[in-house]
Short mmCIF file of C-alpha atoms in Angstrom, two decimals:
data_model
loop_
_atom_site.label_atom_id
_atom_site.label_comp_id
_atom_site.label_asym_id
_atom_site.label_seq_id
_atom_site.Cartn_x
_atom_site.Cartn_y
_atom_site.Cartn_z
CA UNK A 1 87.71 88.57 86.55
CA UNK A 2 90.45 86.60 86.16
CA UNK A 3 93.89 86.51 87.88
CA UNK A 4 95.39 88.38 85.91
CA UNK A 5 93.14 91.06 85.25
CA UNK A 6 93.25 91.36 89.50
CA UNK A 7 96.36 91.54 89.76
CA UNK A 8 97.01 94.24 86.93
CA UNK A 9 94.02 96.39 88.70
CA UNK A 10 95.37 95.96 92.33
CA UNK A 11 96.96 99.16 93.58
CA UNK A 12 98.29 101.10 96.12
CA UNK A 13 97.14 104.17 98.05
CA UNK A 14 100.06 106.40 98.48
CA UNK A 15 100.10 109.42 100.76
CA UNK A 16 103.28 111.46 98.99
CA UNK A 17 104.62 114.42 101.44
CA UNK A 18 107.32 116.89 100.47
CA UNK A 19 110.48 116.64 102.30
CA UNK A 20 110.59 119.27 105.24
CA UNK A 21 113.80 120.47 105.08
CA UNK A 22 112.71 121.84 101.55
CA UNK A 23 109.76 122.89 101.75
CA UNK A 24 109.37 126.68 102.14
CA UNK A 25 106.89 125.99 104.88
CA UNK A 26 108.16 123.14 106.91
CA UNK A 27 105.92 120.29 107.87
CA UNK A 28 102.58 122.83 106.44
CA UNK A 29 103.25 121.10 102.62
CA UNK A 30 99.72 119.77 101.70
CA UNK A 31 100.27 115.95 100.89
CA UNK A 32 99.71 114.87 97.60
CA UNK A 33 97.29 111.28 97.63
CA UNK A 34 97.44 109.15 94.48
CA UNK A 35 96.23 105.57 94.13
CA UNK A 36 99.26 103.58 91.76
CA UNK A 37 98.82 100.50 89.90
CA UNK A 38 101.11 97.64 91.78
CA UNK A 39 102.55 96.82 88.44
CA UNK A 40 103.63 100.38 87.44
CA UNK A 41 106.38 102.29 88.85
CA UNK A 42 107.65 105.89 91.30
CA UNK A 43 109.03 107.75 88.42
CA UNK A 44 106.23 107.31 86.21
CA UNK A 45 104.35 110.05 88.28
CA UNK A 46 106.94 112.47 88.90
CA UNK A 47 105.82 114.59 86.38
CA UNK A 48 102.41 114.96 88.38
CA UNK A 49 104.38 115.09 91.67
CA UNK A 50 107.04 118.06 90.43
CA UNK A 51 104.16 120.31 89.19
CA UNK A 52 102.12 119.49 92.13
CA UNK A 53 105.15 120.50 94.71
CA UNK A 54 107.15 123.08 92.60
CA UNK A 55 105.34 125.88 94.49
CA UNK A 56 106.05 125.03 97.74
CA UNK A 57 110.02 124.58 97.07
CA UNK A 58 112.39 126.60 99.03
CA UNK A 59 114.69 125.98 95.65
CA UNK A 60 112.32 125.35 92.94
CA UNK A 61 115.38 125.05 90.56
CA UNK A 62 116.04 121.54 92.56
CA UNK A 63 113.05 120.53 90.56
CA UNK A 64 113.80 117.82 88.63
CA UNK A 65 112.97 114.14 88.11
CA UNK A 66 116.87 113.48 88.02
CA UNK A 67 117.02 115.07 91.32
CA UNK A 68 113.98 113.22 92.50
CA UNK A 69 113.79 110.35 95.16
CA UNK A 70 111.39 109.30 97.78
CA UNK A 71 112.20 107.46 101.43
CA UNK A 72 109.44 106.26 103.21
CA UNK A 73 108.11 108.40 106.18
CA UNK A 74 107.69 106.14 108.85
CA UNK A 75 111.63 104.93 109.11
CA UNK A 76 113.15 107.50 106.48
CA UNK A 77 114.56 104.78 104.48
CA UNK A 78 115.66 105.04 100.72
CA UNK A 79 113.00 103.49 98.18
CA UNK A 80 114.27 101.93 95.40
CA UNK A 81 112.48 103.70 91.98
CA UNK A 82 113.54 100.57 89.97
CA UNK A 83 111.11 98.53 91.92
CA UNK A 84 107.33 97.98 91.03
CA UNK A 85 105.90 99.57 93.64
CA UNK A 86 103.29 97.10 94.64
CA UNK A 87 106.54 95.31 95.54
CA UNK A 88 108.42 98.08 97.20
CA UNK A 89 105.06 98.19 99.24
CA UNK A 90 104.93 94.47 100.19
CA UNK A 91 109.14 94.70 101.25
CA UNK A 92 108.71 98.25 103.18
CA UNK A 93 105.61 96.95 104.54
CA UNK A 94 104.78 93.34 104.84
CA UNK A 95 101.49 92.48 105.41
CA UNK A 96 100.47 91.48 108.47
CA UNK A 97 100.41 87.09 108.27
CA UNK A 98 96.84 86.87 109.61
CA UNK A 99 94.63 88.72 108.05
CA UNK A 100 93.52 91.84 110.08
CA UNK A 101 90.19 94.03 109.90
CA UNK A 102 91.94 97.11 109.68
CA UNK A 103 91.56 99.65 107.44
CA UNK A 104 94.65 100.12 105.11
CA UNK A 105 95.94 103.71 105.56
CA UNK A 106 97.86 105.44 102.46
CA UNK A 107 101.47 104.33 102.64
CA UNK A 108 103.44 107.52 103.45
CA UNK A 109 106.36 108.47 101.16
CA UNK A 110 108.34 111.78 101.52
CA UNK A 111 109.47 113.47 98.27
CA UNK A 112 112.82 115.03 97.94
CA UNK A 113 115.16 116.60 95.48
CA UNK A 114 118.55 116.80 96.76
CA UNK A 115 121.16 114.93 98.54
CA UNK A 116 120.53 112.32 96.52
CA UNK A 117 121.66 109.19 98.26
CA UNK A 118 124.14 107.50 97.16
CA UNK A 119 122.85 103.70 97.61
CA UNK A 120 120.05 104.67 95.25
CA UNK A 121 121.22 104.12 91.37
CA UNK A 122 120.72 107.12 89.44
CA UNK A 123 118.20 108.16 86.89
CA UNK A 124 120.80 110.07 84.41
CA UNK A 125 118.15 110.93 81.57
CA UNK A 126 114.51 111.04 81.18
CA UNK A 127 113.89 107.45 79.78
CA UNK A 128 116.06 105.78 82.66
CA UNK A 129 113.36 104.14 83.98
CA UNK A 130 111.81 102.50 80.76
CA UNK A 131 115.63 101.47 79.71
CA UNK A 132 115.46 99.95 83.44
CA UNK A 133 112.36 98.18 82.26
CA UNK A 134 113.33 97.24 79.06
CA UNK A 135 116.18 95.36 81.01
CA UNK A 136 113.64 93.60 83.24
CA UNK A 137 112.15 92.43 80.33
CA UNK A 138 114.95 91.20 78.71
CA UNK A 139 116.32 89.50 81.85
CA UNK A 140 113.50 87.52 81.80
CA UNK A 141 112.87 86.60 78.29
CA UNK A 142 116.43 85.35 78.50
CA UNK A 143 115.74 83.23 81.85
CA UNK A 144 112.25 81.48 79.46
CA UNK A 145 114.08 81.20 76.48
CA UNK A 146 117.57 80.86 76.51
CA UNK A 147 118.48 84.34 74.68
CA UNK A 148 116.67 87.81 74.56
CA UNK A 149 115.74 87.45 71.28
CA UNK A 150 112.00 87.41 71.65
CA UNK A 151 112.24 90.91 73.11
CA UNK A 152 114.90 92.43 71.01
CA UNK A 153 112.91 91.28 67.81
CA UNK A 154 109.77 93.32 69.05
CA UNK A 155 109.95 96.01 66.83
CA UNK A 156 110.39 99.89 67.82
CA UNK A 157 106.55 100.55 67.57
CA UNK A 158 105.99 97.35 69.90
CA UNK A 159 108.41 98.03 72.19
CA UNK A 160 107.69 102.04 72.90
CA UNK A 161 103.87 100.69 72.70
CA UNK A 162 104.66 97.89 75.48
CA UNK A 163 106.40 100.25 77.90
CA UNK A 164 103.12 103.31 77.09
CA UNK A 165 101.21 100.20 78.20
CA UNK A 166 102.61 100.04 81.50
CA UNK A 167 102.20 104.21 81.83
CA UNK A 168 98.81 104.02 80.78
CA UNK A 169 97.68 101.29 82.56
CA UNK A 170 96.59 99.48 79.31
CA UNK A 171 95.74 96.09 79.68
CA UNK A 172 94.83 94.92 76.08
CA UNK A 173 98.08 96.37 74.47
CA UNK A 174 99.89 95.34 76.91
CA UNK A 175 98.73 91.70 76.53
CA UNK A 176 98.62 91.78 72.81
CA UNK A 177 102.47 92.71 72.86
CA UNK A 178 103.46 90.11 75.36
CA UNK A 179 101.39 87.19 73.88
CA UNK A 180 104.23 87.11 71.55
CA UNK A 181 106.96 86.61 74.40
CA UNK A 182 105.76 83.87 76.39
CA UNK A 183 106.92 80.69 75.38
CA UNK A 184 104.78 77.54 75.99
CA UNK A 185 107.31 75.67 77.58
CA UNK A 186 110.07 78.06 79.30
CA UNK A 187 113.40 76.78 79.61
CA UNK A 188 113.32 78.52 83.11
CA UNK A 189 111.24 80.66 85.64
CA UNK A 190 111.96 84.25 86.27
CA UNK A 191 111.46 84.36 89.71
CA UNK A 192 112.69 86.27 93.01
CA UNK A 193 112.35 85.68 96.23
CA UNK A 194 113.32 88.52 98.61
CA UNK A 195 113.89 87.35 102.36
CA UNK A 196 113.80 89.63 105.43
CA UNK A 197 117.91 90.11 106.35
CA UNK A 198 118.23 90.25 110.29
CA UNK A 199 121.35 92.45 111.11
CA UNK A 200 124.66 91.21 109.74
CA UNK A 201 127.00 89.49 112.04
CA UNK A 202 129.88 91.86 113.44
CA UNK A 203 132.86 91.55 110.65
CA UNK A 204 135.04 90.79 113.56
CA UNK A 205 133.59 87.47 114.51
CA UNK A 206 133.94 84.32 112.75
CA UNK A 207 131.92 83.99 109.75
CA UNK A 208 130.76 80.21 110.89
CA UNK A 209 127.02 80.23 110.55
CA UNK A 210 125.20 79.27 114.24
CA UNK A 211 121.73 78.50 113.60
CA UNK A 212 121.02 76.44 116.33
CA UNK A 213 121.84 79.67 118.26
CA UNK A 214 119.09 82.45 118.14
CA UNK A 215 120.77 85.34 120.44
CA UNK A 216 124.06 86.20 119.06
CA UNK A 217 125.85 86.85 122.03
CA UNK A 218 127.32 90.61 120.43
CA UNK A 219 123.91 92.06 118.92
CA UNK A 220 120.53 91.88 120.26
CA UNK A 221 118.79 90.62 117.78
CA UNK A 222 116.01 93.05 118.33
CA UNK A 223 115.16 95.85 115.63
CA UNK A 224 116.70 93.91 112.46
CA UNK A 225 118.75 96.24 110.45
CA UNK A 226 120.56 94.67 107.39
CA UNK A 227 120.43 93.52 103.82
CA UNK A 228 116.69 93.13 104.00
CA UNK A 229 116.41 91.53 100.11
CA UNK A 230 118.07 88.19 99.27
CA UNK A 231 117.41 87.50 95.82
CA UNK A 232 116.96 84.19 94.67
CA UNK A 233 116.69 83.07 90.99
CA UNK A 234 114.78 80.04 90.00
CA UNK A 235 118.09 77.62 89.72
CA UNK A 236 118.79 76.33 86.32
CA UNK A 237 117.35 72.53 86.81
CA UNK A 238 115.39 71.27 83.97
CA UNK A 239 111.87 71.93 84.75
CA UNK A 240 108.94 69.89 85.65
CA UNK A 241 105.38 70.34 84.72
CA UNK A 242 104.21 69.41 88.48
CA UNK A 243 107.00 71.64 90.35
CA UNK A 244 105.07 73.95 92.80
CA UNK A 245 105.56 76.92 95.13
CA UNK A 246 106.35 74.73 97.82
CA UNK A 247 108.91 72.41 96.21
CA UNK A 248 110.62 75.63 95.23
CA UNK A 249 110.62 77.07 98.10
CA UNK A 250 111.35 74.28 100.85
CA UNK A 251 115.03 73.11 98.08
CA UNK A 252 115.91 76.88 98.92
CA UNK A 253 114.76 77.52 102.51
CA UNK A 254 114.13 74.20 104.36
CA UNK A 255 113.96 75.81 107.68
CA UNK A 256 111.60 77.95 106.69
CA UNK A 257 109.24 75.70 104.00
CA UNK A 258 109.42 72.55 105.78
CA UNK A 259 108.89 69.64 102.90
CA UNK A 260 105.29 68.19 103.90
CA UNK A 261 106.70 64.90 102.81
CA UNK A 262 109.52 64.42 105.12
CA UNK A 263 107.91 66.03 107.91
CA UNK A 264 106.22 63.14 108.94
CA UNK A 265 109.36 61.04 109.77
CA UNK A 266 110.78 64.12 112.00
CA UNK A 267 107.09 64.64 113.34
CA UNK A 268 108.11 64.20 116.60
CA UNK A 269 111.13 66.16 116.58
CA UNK A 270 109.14 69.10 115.40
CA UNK A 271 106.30 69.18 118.07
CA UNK A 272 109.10 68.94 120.52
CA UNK A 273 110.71 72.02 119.28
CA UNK A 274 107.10 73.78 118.48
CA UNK A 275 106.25 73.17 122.49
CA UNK A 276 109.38 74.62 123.33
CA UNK A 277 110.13 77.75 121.47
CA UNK A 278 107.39 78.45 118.89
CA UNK A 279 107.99 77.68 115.27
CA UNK A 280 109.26 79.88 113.01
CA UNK A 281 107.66 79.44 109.32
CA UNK A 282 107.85 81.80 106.19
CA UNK A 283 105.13 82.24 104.32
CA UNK A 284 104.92 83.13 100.63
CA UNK A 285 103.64 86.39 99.48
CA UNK A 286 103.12 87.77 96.27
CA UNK A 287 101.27 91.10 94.95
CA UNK A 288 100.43 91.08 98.75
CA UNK A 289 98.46 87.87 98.93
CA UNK A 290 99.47 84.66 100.01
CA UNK A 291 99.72 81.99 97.65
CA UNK A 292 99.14 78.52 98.33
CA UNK A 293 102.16 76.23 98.18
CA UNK A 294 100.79 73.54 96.21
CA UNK A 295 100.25 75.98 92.98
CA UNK A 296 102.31 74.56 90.16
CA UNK A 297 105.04 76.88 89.74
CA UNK A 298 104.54 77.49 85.80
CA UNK A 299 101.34 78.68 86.79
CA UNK A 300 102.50 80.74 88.90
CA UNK A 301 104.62 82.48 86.97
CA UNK A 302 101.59 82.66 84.00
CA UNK A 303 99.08 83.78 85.84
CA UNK A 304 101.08 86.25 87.86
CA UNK A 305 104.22 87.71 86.92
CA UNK A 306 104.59 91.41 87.14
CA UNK A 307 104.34 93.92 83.99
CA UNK A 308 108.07 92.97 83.46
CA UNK A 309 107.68 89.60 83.41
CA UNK A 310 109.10 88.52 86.99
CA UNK A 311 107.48 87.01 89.92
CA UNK A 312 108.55 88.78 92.97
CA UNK A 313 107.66 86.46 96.02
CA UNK A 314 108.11 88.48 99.19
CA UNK A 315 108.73 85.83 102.11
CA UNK A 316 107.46 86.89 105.30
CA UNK A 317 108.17 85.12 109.16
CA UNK A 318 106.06 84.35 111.82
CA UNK A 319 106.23 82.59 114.79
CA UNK A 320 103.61 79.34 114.95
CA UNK A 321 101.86 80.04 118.45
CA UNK B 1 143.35 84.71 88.45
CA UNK B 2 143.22 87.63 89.84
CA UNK B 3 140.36 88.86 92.28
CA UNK B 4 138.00 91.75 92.33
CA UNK B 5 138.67 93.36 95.70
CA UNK B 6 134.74 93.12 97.24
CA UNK B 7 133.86 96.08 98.26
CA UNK B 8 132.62 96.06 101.76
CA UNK B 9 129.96 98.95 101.26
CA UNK B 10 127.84 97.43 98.44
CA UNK B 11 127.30 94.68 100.46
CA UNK B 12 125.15 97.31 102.48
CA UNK B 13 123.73 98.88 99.12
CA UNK B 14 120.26 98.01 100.30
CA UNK B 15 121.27 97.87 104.11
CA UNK B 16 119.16 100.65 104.97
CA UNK B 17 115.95 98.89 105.37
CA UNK B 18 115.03 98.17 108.81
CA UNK B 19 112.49 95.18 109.16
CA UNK B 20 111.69 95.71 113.24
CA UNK B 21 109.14 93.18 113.21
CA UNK B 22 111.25 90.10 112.03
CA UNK B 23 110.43 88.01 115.05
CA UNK B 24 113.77 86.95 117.41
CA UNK B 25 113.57 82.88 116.61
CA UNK B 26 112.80 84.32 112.98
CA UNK B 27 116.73 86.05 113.24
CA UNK B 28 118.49 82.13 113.65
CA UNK B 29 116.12 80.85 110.67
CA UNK B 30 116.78 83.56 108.29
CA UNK B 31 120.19 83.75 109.23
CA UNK B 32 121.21 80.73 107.56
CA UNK B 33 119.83 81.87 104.46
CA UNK B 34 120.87 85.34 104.58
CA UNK B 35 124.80 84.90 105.02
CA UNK B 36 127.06 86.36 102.15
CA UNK B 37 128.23 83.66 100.06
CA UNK B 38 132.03 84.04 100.22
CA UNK B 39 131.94 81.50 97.48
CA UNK B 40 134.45 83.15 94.02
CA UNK B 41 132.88 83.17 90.87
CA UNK B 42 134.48 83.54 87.24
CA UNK B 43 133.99 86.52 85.51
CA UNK B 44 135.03 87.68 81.74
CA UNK B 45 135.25 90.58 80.19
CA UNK B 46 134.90 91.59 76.47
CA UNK B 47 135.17 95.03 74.64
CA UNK B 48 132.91 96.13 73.09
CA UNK B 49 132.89 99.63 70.73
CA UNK B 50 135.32 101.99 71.51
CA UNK B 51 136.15 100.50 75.02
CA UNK B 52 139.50 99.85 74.94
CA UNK B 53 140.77 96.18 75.48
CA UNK B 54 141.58 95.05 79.29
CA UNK B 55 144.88 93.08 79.77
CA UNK B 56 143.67 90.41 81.80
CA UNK B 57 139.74 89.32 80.99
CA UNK B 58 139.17 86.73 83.61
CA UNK B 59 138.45 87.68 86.38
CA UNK B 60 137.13 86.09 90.19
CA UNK B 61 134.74 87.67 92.14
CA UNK B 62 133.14 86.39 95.64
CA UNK B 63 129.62 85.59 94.91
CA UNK B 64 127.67 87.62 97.63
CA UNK B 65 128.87 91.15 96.24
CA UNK B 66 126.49 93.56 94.10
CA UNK B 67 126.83 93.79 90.40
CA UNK B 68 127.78 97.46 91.26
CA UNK B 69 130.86 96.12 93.04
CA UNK B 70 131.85 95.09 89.08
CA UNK B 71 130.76 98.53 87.56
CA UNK B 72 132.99 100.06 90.49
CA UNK B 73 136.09 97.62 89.65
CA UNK B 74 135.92 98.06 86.04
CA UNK B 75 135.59 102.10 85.84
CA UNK B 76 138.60 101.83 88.29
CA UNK B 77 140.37 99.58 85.49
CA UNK B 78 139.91 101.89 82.43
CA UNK B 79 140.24 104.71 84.46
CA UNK B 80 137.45 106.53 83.45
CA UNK B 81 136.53 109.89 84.80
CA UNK B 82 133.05 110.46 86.85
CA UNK B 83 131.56 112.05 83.27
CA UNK B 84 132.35 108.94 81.48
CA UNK B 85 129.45 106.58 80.78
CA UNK B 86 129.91 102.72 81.33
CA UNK B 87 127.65 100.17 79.22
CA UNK B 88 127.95 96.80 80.84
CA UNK B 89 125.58 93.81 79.33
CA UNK B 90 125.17 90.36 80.12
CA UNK B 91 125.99 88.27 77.44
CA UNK B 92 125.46 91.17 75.19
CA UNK B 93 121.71 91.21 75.80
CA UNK B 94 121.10 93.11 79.02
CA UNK B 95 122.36 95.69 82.07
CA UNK B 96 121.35 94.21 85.23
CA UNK B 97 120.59 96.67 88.06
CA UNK B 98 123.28 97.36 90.38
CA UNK B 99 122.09 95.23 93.34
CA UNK B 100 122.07 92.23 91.58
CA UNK B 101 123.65 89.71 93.35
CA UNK B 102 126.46 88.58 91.44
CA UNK B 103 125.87 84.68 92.58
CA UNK B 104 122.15 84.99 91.21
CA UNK B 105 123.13 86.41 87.82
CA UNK B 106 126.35 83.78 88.20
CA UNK B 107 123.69 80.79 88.49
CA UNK B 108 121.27 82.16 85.71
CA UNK B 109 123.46 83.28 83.15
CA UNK B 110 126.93 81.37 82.78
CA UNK B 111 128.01 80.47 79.74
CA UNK B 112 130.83 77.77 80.31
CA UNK B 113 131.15 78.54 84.02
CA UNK B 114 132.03 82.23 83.37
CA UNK B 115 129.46 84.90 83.47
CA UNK B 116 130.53 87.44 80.31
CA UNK B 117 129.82 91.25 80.55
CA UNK B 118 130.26 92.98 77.24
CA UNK B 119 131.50 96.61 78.05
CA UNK B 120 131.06 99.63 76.31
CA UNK B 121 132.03 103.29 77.27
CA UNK B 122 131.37 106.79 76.22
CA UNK B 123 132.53 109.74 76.95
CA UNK B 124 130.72 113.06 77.66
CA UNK B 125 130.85 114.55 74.28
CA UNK B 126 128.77 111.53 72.57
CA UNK B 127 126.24 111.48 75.61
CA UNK B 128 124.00 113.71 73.57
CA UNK B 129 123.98 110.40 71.06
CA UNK B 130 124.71 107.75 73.12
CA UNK B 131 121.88 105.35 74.64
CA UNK B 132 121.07 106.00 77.93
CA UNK B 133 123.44 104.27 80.07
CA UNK B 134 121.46 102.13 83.15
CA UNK B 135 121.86 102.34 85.69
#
């Protein structure tokens, strides 16, 4: 199989709950398992989820996929429905850096239909998320090309038949529609990178940045709360054939992607400061796997951005023992 | 040039997402990465439709707010009511979500150091007709 065959199979094992608070009997809801492409998205299955729940609905005219939204169950946190959720997975999540023998259990979400936060854009009509999509799409094509007009051109039976793709899960329409949209040489690479946030300085204290100081003296730095996502664009440099993961990734976050090539020079310097306090190195991620840093970076983004064209690269830390 | 106030709660639109196992040496490392950028941006606006022409079009913004920090600014500008829909595009081609950061789309999509939304608004009468407005 190739890669990106894999990746448009991988999926995720959801255990979906119904909020308590509106459920007619409590915590007693039976949970609803599904198993969701990585690629496809929450409100594609709220159909399935609203006729599956309805019944047990103190309110059942709450009911609706506007209303809709889902937190996760373990820390009750808001999950972003614009997201692919093989993403939202990886961010809510992260996998564990070494790979552990553990079973994966179902990733808990808990469905509810009102007080609809307000950090979570809305969905005001039905086709909210495909227009969200759509938008993706676009975003990108005009990152590779230098306009959108690849994807506006796509005519109203390719486009509708491109999004269906997604819903069904169709690989060979989907690719025959976006053979059409890749160029052979992009101008530049959609690509994010989302970085863990640790909690946000007090807005009292000076905004100077103190790196070389790892316990702010006014917050433990303990259970992280903050900004978790930092979104990074590819930068708009002309692009080279042999740029990889790594070069990308150590011009953004040196601290974190140390260049191999100047390492040697500071080798010293380094074990010094591994000996003393444990390295701290992020490590690339994407569709849950880690990638190797010396992939070429056009590759990369062939062989495996998402249904909307991105490639989401989730950086997780760990500490070098 | 005038400034768009930031708005101090978008820059916790996605704050709700606790990461407990960032490591403690992780905190210094992704601290420096993680800062706001306080850095201002230039930012135009054009009418599009029926929206009705804005006095000043240029306008700076500090790079580290949410694209919803513009959305917020601009409703506030034309005075629209909660019912009325706002259409806001990047260079005319597409609506970015609402946690964009504005430095990202700033970097990716200028167009002679200014990044250009086209705006469009409706009101609740032509929703029934209208496109539908993300986010």
């Amino acid at each position: 199989m190739d890669i990106k065959r894999l990746i448009w199979h991988g999926s995720i094992p959801l255990k979906i709950t119904l909020s308590k608070t509106e459920s007619r009997i409590w915590d007693q809801t039976t949970p609803y398992y599904i198993e969701i492409p990585r690629i496809s998205y929450l409100p594609v299955y709220l159909d399935l989820l609203i006729g599956f729940f309805r019944t047990f609905l103190l309110d059942e005219s709450t009911a609706s996929a506007g209303n809709a939204w889902f937190s996760t169950a373990e820390d009750a946190i808001p999950v972003r429905w614009h997201l692919p959720i093989g993403l939202l997975h990886d961010l809510h999540r992260p996998p564990p850096p070494a790979s552990s023998s553990t079973t994966p259990q179902p990733w808990h979400l808990v469905l509810h239909f009102t007080n609809y936060p307000d950090i979570l854009a809305r969905r005001q009509c039905d086709w909210a998320m495909r227009d969200a999509y759509m938008n993706k799409l676009k975003e990108a094509d005009f990152l590779r090309c230098g306009s959108a007009k690849r994807v506006m051109s796509l005519s109203k039976h390719d486009s509708d038949a491109l999004w269906q793709s997604v819903v069904d899960h169709d690989l060979d329409t989907f690719t025959r529609i976006t053979s059409t949209l890749l160029p052979t040489t992009p101008r530049n690479l959609p690509i994010r990178i989302y970085l863990p946030t640790p909690a946000p300085a007090p807005p009292s204290s000076p905004t100077t940045p103190t790196p070389s100081n790892p316990h702010p003296s006014s917050k433990p730095p303990t259970a992280s709360v903050g900004p978790p996502l930092n979104t990074v664009h590819q930068p708009l440099t002309p692009l080279s054939q042999s740029q990889t993961l790594n070069d990308l990734l150590s011009s953004h976050f040196p601290a974190l992607f140390p260049d191999p090539a100047k390492s040697k020079s500071t080798l010293q310097r380094q074990r010094e400061r591994e000996r003393s306090n444990g390295k701290v190195l992020g490590r690339a991620m994407i569709h849950g796997v880690k990638i190797p840093g010396e992939m070429p970076l056009v590759e990369v983004v062939r062989e495996m951005a998402g249904a909307d064209g991105w490639v989401d690269i989730v950086v997780v830390v760990v500490v070098m023992t | 040039m005038e400034r768009i106030p930031d708005d101090l709660e978008n820059l916790n639109l996605a704050s709700s997402i606790i990461i407990s196992n960032i490591p403690e040496d992780a905190t210094a490392a992704l601290n420096r990465y993680t800062q706001a950028d306080t850095a201002k941006v230039a930012i135009r606006f054009k009418a599009v439709g029926r929206a009705p022409i804005l006095k000043q079009q240029v306008y700076k913004i500090t790079s580290g707010q949410r694209f919803q920090t513009v959305t917020t600014f601009l409703r506030r500008q034309l005075k629209l009511r909660p019912s009325d829909t706002l259409f806001l595009y990047i260079n005319s081609t597409f609506a970015p979500s609402l946690d964009e950061v504005i430095g990202n789309l700033y970097q990716s999509f200028k167009v002679n150091d200014e990044l250009i939304y086209s705006s469009n608004y409706t009101q609740r009468d032509l929703m029934q007709t209208a496109p539908c407005p993300y986010p």
